[in-house]
JSON list of C-alpha atoms in Angstrom, two decimals:
[
{"chain": "A", "resi": 1, "resn": "MET", "atom": "CA", "xyz": [-30.68, 13.34, 28.31]},
{"chain": "A", "resi": 2, "resn": "GLY", "atom": "CA", "xyz": [-31.98, 15.75, 25.64]},
{"chain": "A", "resi": 3, "resn": "HIS", "atom": "CA", "xyz": [-29.40, 18.82, 24.66]},
{"chain": "A", "resi": 4, "resn": "LYS", "atom": "CA", "xyz": [-26.60, 16.70, 26.81]},
{"chain": "A", "resi": 5, "resn": "ALA", "atom": "CA", "xyz": [-26.67, 13.74, 24.11]},
{"chain": "A", "resi": 6, "resn": "PRO", "atom": "CA", "xyz": [-24.92, 14.77, 20.78]},
{"chain": "A", "resi": 7, "resn": "LYS", "atom": "CA", "xyz": [-21.94, 15.58, 23.27]},
{"chain": "A", "resi": 8, "resn": "TYR", "atom": "CA", "xyz": [-22.01, 12.22, 24.75]},
{"chain": "A", "resi": 9, "resn": "VAL", "atom": "CA", "xyz": [-22.14, 11.04, 21.56]},
{"chain": "A", "resi": 10, "resn": "VAL", "atom": "CA", "xyz": [-19.47, 12.98, 19.68]},
{"chain": "A", "resi": 11, "resn": "SER", "atom": "CA", "xyz": [-17.19, 11.70, 22.65]},
{"chain": "A", "resi": 12, "resn": "GLY", "atom": "CA", "xyz": [-18.08, 8.36, 22.51]},
{"chain": "A", "resi": 13, "resn": "ILE", "atom": "CA", "xyz": [-17.89, 7.67, 18.85]},
{"chain": "A", "resi": 14, "resn": "THR", "atom": "CA", "xyz": [-13.82, 9.90, 19.36]},
{"chain": "A", "resi": 15, "resn": "ALA", "atom": "CA", "xyz": [-12.47, 7.52, 22.25]},
{"chain": "A", "resi": 16, "resn": "LEU", "atom": "CA", "xyz": [-13.32, 4.86, 19.29]},
{"chain": "A", "resi": 17, "resn": "GLY", "atom": "CA", "xyz": [-9.80, 6.07, 17.84]},
{"chain": "A", "resi": 18, "resn": "GLY", "atom": "CA", "xyz": [-8.11, 5.50, 21.71]},
{"chain": "A", "resi": 19, "resn": "LEU", "atom": "CA", "xyz": [-9.53, 2.28, 20.97]},
{"chain": "A", "resi": 20, "resn": "LEU", "atom": "CA", "xyz": [-7.57, 1.08, 17.92]},
{"chain": "A", "resi": 21, "resn": "PHE", "atom": "CA", "xyz": [-4.11, 0.64, 19.34]},
{"chain": "A", "resi": 22, "resn": "GLY", "atom": "CA", "xyz": [-5.64, -2.05, 22.18]},
{"chain": "A", "resi": 23, "resn": "TYR", "atom": "CA", "xyz": [-7.59, -3.55, 19.88]},
{"chain": "A", "resi": 24, "resn": "ASP", "atom": "CA", "xyz": [-4.48, -4.19, 17.45]},
{"chain": "A", "resi": 25, "resn": "ILE", "atom": "CA", "xyz": [-2.13, -5.51, 20.11]},
{"chain": "A", "resi": 26, "resn": "GLY", "atom": "CA", "xyz": [-4.78, -7.81, 21.29]},
{"chain": "A", "resi": 27, "resn": "ILE", "atom": "CA", "xyz": [-6.11, -9.65, 17.68]},
{"chain": "A", "resi": 28, "resn": "MET", "atom": "CA", "xyz": [-2.49, -9.88, 16.29]},
{"chain": "A", "resi": 29, "resn": "ALA", "atom": "CA", "xyz": [-1.27, -12.49, 18.86]},
{"chain": "A", "resi": 30, "resn": "SER", "atom": "CA", "xyz": [-4.02, -14.00, 18.33]},
{"chain": "A", "resi": 31, "resn": "ILE", "atom": "CA", "xyz": [-3.26, -14.11, 14.35]},
{"chain": "A", "resi": 32, "resn": "LEU", "atom": "CA", "xyz": [0.52, -15.09, 14.21]},
{"chain": "A", "resi": 33, "resn": "GLN", "atom": "CA", "xyz": [-0.62, -18.46, 16.08]},
{"chain": "A", "resi": 34, "resn": "MET", "atom": "CA", "xyz": [-3.13, -18.93, 13.44]},
{"chain": "A", "resi": 35, "resn": "GLU", "atom": "CA", "xyz": [-1.98, -22.34, 10.63]},
{"chain": "A", "resi": 36, "resn": "ARG", "atom": "CA", "xyz": [-2.71, -20.76, 7.92]},
{"chain": "A", "resi": 37, "resn": "PHE", "atom": "CA", "xyz": [-1.12, -16.74, 8.55]},
{"chain": "A", "resi": 38, "resn": "LEU", "atom": "CA", "xyz": [1.87, -19.42, 9.42]},
{"chain": "A", "resi": 39, "resn": "ASP", "atom": "CA", "xyz": [1.56, -21.14, 5.91]},
{"chain": "A", "resi": 40, "resn": "TYR", "atom": "CA", "xyz": [0.94, -17.75, 3.88]},
{"chain": "A", "resi": 41, "resn": "PHE", "atom": "CA", "xyz": [3.81, -16.16, 5.37]},
{"chain": "A", "resi": 42, "resn": "ASN", "atom": "CA", "xyz": [5.94, -18.62, 5.21]},
{"chain": "A", "resi": 43, "resn": "HIS", "atom": "CA", "xyz": [6.40, -19.55, 8.72]},
{"chain": "A", "resi": 44, "resn": "PRO", "atom": "CA", "xyz": [8.50, -15.93, 10.29]},
{"chain": "A", "resi": 45, "resn": "GLY", "atom": "CA", "xyz": [11.13, -16.61, 12.66]},
{"chain": "A", "resi": 46, "resn": "PRO", "atom": "CA", "xyz": [10.95, -14.83, 15.73]},
{"chain": "A", "resi": 47, "resn": "LEU", "atom": "CA", "xyz": [12.47, -11.96, 13.69]},
{"chain": "A", "resi": 48, "resn": "ALA", "atom": "CA", "xyz": [10.08, -11.42, 11.51]},
{"chain": "A", "resi": 49, "resn": "VAL", "atom": "CA", "xyz": [6.97, -11.72, 14.04]},
{"chain": "A", "resi": 50, "resn": "GLY", "atom": "CA", "xyz": [8.75, -8.93, 15.74]},
{"chain": "A", "resi": 51, "resn": "VAL", "atom": "CA", "xyz": [9.26, -6.23, 13.11]},
{"chain": "A", "resi": 52, "resn": "ILE", "atom": "CA", "xyz": [5.77, -7.37, 11.88]},
{"chain": "A", "resi": 53, "resn": "VAL", "atom": "CA", "xyz": [4.33, -7.01, 15.36]},
{"chain": "A", "resi": 54, "resn": "SER", "atom": "CA", "xyz": [6.58, -3.96, 16.35]},
{"chain": "A", "resi": 55, "resn": "SER", "atom": "CA", "xyz": [5.92, -2.09, 12.79]},
{"chain": "A", "resi": 56, "resn": "LEU", "atom": "CA", "xyz": [2.48, -0.69, 14.49]},
{"chain": "A", "resi": 57, "resn": "THR", "atom": "CA", "xyz": [4.33, 0.64, 18.07]},
{"chain": "A", "resi": 58, "resn": "ILE", "atom": "CA", "xyz": [7.17, 2.15, 15.49]},
{"chain": "A", "resi": 59, "resn": "GLY", "atom": "CA", "xyz": [4.69, 3.94, 13.18]},
{"chain": "A", "resi": 60, "resn": "CYS", "atom": "CA", "xyz": [2.05, 4.86, 16.56]},
{"chain": "A", "resi": 61, "resn": "PHE", "atom": "CA", "xyz": [5.37, 6.52, 18.16]},
{"chain": "A", "resi": 62, "resn": "LEU", "atom": "CA", "xyz": [6.26, 9.04, 15.05]},
{"chain": "A", "resi": 63, "resn": "GLY", "atom": "CA", "xyz": [2.34, 9.07, 14.51]},
{"chain": "A", "resi": 64, "resn": "SER", "atom": "CA", "xyz": [2.00, 10.33, 18.46]},
{"chain": "A", "resi": 65, "resn": "LEU", "atom": "CA", "xyz": [5.27, 12.98, 17.44]},
{"chain": "A", "resi": 66, "resn": "LEU", "atom": "CA", "xyz": [3.73, 14.05, 14.31]},
{"chain": "A", "resi": 67, "resn": "SER", "atom": "CA", "xyz": [0.14, 14.58, 15.86]},
{"chain": "A", "resi": 68, "resn": "GLY", "atom": "CA", "xyz": [0.24, 18.05, 18.07]},
{"chain": "A", "resi": 69, "resn": "PRO", "atom": "CA", "xyz": [1.70, 19.90, 14.44]},
{"chain": "A", "resi": 70, "resn": "LEU", "atom": "CA", "xyz": [-0.79, 18.36, 12.14]},
{"chain": "A", "resi": 71, "resn": "ALA", "atom": "CA", "xyz": [-3.39, 19.29, 14.93]},
{"chain": "A", "resi": 72, "resn": "ASP", "atom": "CA", "xyz": [-2.27, 22.80, 15.14]},
{"chain": "A", "resi": 73, "resn": "TRP", "atom": "CA", "xyz": [-2.41, 23.53, 11.72]},
{"chain": "A", "resi": 74, "resn": "TYR", "atom": "CA", "xyz": [-5.23, 22.32, 10.47]},
{"chain": "A", "resi": 75, "resn": "SER", "atom": "CA", "xyz": [-7.83, 21.91, 13.17]},
{"chain": "A", "resi": 76, "resn": "ARG", "atom": "CA", "xyz": [-7.80, 18.60, 15.78]},
{"chain": "A", "resi": 77, "resn": "LYS", "atom": "CA", "xyz": [-11.57, 17.44, 13.84]},
{"chain": "A", "resi": 78, "resn": "ARG", "atom": "CA", "xyz": [-9.58, 17.78, 10.46]},
{"chain": "A", "resi": 79, "resn": "THR", "atom": "CA", "xyz": [-6.90, 15.71, 11.85]},
{"chain": "A", "resi": 80, "resn": "ILE", "atom": "CA", "xyz": [-9.28, 12.77, 13.64]},
{"chain": "A", "resi": 81, "resn": "MET", "atom": "CA", "xyz": [-10.42, 12.52, 9.69]},
{"chain": "A", "resi": 82, "resn": "LEU", "atom": "CA", "xyz": [-7.08, 12.71, 8.24]},
{"chain": "A", "resi": 83, "resn": "GLY", "atom": "CA", "xyz": [-5.89, 9.95, 10.90]},
{"chain": "A", "resi": 84, "resn": "ALA", "atom": "CA", "xyz": [-9.46, 7.59, 9.78]},
{"chain": "A", "resi": 85, "resn": "LEU", "atom": "CA", "xyz": [-8.63, 8.11, 6.19]},
{"chain": "A", "resi": 86, "resn": "VAL", "atom": "CA", "xyz": [-4.90, 6.93, 6.56]},
{"chain": "A", "resi": 87, "resn": "CYS", "atom": "CA", "xyz": [-5.81, 3.78, 9.20]},
{"chain": "A", "resi": 88, "resn": "THR", "atom": "CA", "xyz": [-8.31, 2.46, 6.69]},
{"chain": "A", "resi": 89, "resn": "PHE", "atom": "CA", "xyz": [-5.34, 3.07, 3.84]},
{"chain": "A", "resi": 90, "resn": "GLY", "atom": "CA", "xyz": [-2.89, 1.19, 6.32]},
{"chain": "A", "resi": 91, "resn": "ALA", "atom": "CA", "xyz": [-5.53, -1.35, 6.57]},
{"chain": "A", "resi": 92, "resn": "ALA", "atom": "CA", "xyz": [-6.31, -1.75, 3.18]},
{"chain": "A", "resi": 93, "resn": "ILE", "atom": "CA", "xyz": [-2.65, -2.78, 3.23]},
{"chain": "A", "resi": 94, "resn": "GLN", "atom": "CA", "xyz": [-2.70, -5.05, 5.39]},
{"chain": "A", "resi": 95, "resn": "PHE", "atom": "CA", "xyz": [-5.99, -6.65, 3.65]},
{"chain": "A", "resi": 96, "resn": "GLY", "atom": "CA", "xyz": [-4.09, -6.90, 0.66]},
{"chain": "A", "resi": 97, "resn": "SER", "atom": "CA", "xyz": [-0.92, -8.32, 1.55]},
{"chain": "A", "resi": 98, "resn": "ILE", "atom": "CA", "xyz": [1.49, -10.10, -0.54]},
{"chain": "A", "resi": 99, "resn": "ASN", "atom": "CA", "xyz": [4.01, -11.02, 1.15]},
{"chain": "A", "resi": 100, "resn": "ARG", "atom": "CA", "xyz": [5.43, -9.73, 5.03]},
{"chain": "A", "resi": 101, "resn": "GLU", "atom": "CA", "xyz": [7.14, -6.35, 3.74]},
{"chain": "A", "resi": 102, "resn": "MET", "atom": "CA", "xyz": [3.53, -5.33, 2.81]},
{"chain": "A", "resi": 103, "resn": "LEU", "atom": "CA", "xyz": [1.98, -6.28, 6.46]},
{"chain": "A", "resi": 104, "resn": "VAL", "atom": "CA", "xyz": [4.88, -4.69, 7.68]},
{"chain": "A", "resi": 105, "resn": "ALA", "atom": "CA", "xyz": [4.19, -1.35, 5.47]},
{"chain": "A", "resi": 106, "resn": "GLY", "atom": "CA", "xyz": [0.65, -2.05, 5.74]},
{"chain": "A", "resi": 107, "resn": "ARG", "atom": "CA", "xyz": [1.19, -1.73, 10.14]},
{"chain": "A", "resi": 108, "resn": "PHE", "atom": "CA", "xyz": [3.49, 0.92, 10.12]},
{"chain": "A", "resi": 109, "resn": "VAL", "atom": "CA", "xyz": [0.85, 3.49, 7.93]},
{"chain": "A", "resi": 110, "resn": "SER", "atom": "CA", "xyz": [-1.77, 1.89, 10.55]},
{"chain": "A", "resi": 111, "resn": "GLY", "atom": "CA", "xyz": [0.20, 2.63, 13.25]},
{"chain": "A", "resi": 112, "resn": "LEU", "atom": "CA", "xyz": [0.79, 6.07, 11.93]},
{"chain": "A", "resi": 113, "resn": "ALA", "atom": "CA", "xyz": [-3.16, 6.61, 12.50]},
{"chain": "A", "resi": 114, "resn": "VAL", "atom": "CA", "xyz": [-3.60, 5.30, 15.62]},
{"chain": "A", "resi": 115, "resn": "GLY", "atom": "CA", "xyz": [-0.60, 6.95, 17.14]},
{"chain": "A", "resi": 116, "resn": "VAL", "atom": "CA", "xyz": [-1.73, 10.48, 15.95]},
{"chain": "A", "resi": 117, "resn": "LEU", "atom": "CA", "xyz": [-5.52, 9.27, 16.74]},
{"chain": "A", "resi": 118, "resn": "SER", "atom": "CA", "xyz": [-4.17, 8.43, 20.44]},
{"chain": "A", "resi": 119, "resn": "SER", "atom": "CA", "xyz": [-2.55, 11.33, 20.60]},
{"chain": "A", "resi": 120, "resn": "VAL", "atom": "CA", "xyz": [-5.06, 14.01, 19.42]},
{"chain": "A", "resi": 121, "resn": "VAL", "atom": "CA", "xyz": [-8.79, 12.39, 20.25]},
{"chain": "A", "resi": 122, "resn": "PRO", "atom": "CA", "xyz": [-8.34, 13.37, 23.80]},
{"chain": "A", "resi": 123, "resn": "MET", "atom": "CA", "xyz": [-7.16, 16.97, 22.87]},
{"chain": "A", "resi": 124, "resn": "TYR", "atom": "CA", "xyz": [-10.87, 16.89, 20.83]},
{"chain": "A", "resi": 125, "resn": "GLN", "atom": "CA", "xyz": [-12.88, 15.23, 23.89]},
{"chain": "A", "resi": 126, "resn": "SER", "atom": "CA", "xyz": [-11.55, 17.76, 26.66]},
{"chain": "A", "resi": 127, "resn": "GLU", "atom": "CA", "xyz": [-12.18, 21.04, 24.11]},
{"chain": "A", "resi": 128, "resn": "THR", "atom": "CA", "xyz": [-15.60, 20.19, 23.47]},
{"chain": "A", "resi": 129, "resn": "ALA", "atom": "CA", "xyz": [-16.45, 19.06, 26.28]},
{"chain": "A", "resi": 130, "resn": "PRO", "atom": "CA", "xyz": [-17.96, 22.30, 28.76]},
{"chain": "A", "resi": 131, "resn": "PRO", "atom": "CA", "xyz": [-16.40, 23.02, 31.36]},
{"chain": "A", "resi": 132, "resn": "GLU", "atom": "CA", "xyz": [-19.00, 21.20, 33.77]},
{"chain": "A", "resi": 133, "resn": "ASN", "atom": "CA", "xyz": [-18.33, 17.87, 31.95]},
{"chain": "A", "resi": 134, "resn": "ARG", "atom": "CA", "xyz": [-14.85, 17.69, 31.24]},
{"chain": "A", "resi": 135, "resn": "GLY", "atom": "CA", "xyz": [-13.47, 14.72, 34.54]},
{"chain": "A", "resi": 136, "resn": "ARG", "atom": "CA", "xyz": [-16.78, 12.78, 32.92]},
{"chain": "A", "resi": 137, "resn": "MET", "atom": "CA", "xyz": [-16.11, 12.60, 28.85]}
]
């Protein structure tokens, strides 16, 4: 492995950004069934559950639209770092949610980050991979 190890490490770490979307959607399905969640948020109805779940997806859509210009203006690496920071901020809002509105806002902010990361991470990986390894990364 030798001198190639850092390339695979960078590729592996940046690929984690793409996993955020699937993880969030999967974990939210379980959380919505938890009795403690339902009690804390006053047993949200189908519309409220739809808003809670889709707020991340709406944020992802808008984040993906912003990702290209952000990556061009600030560089791929800085955009990935910004996405990680925004994702952390969104997670903190969700963690500290005291009502549904705050939960939706936190999920929207996290969605912005996931949308940016889902678009910029593959671009960064393809640009940093050596030409002979681009199909494998």
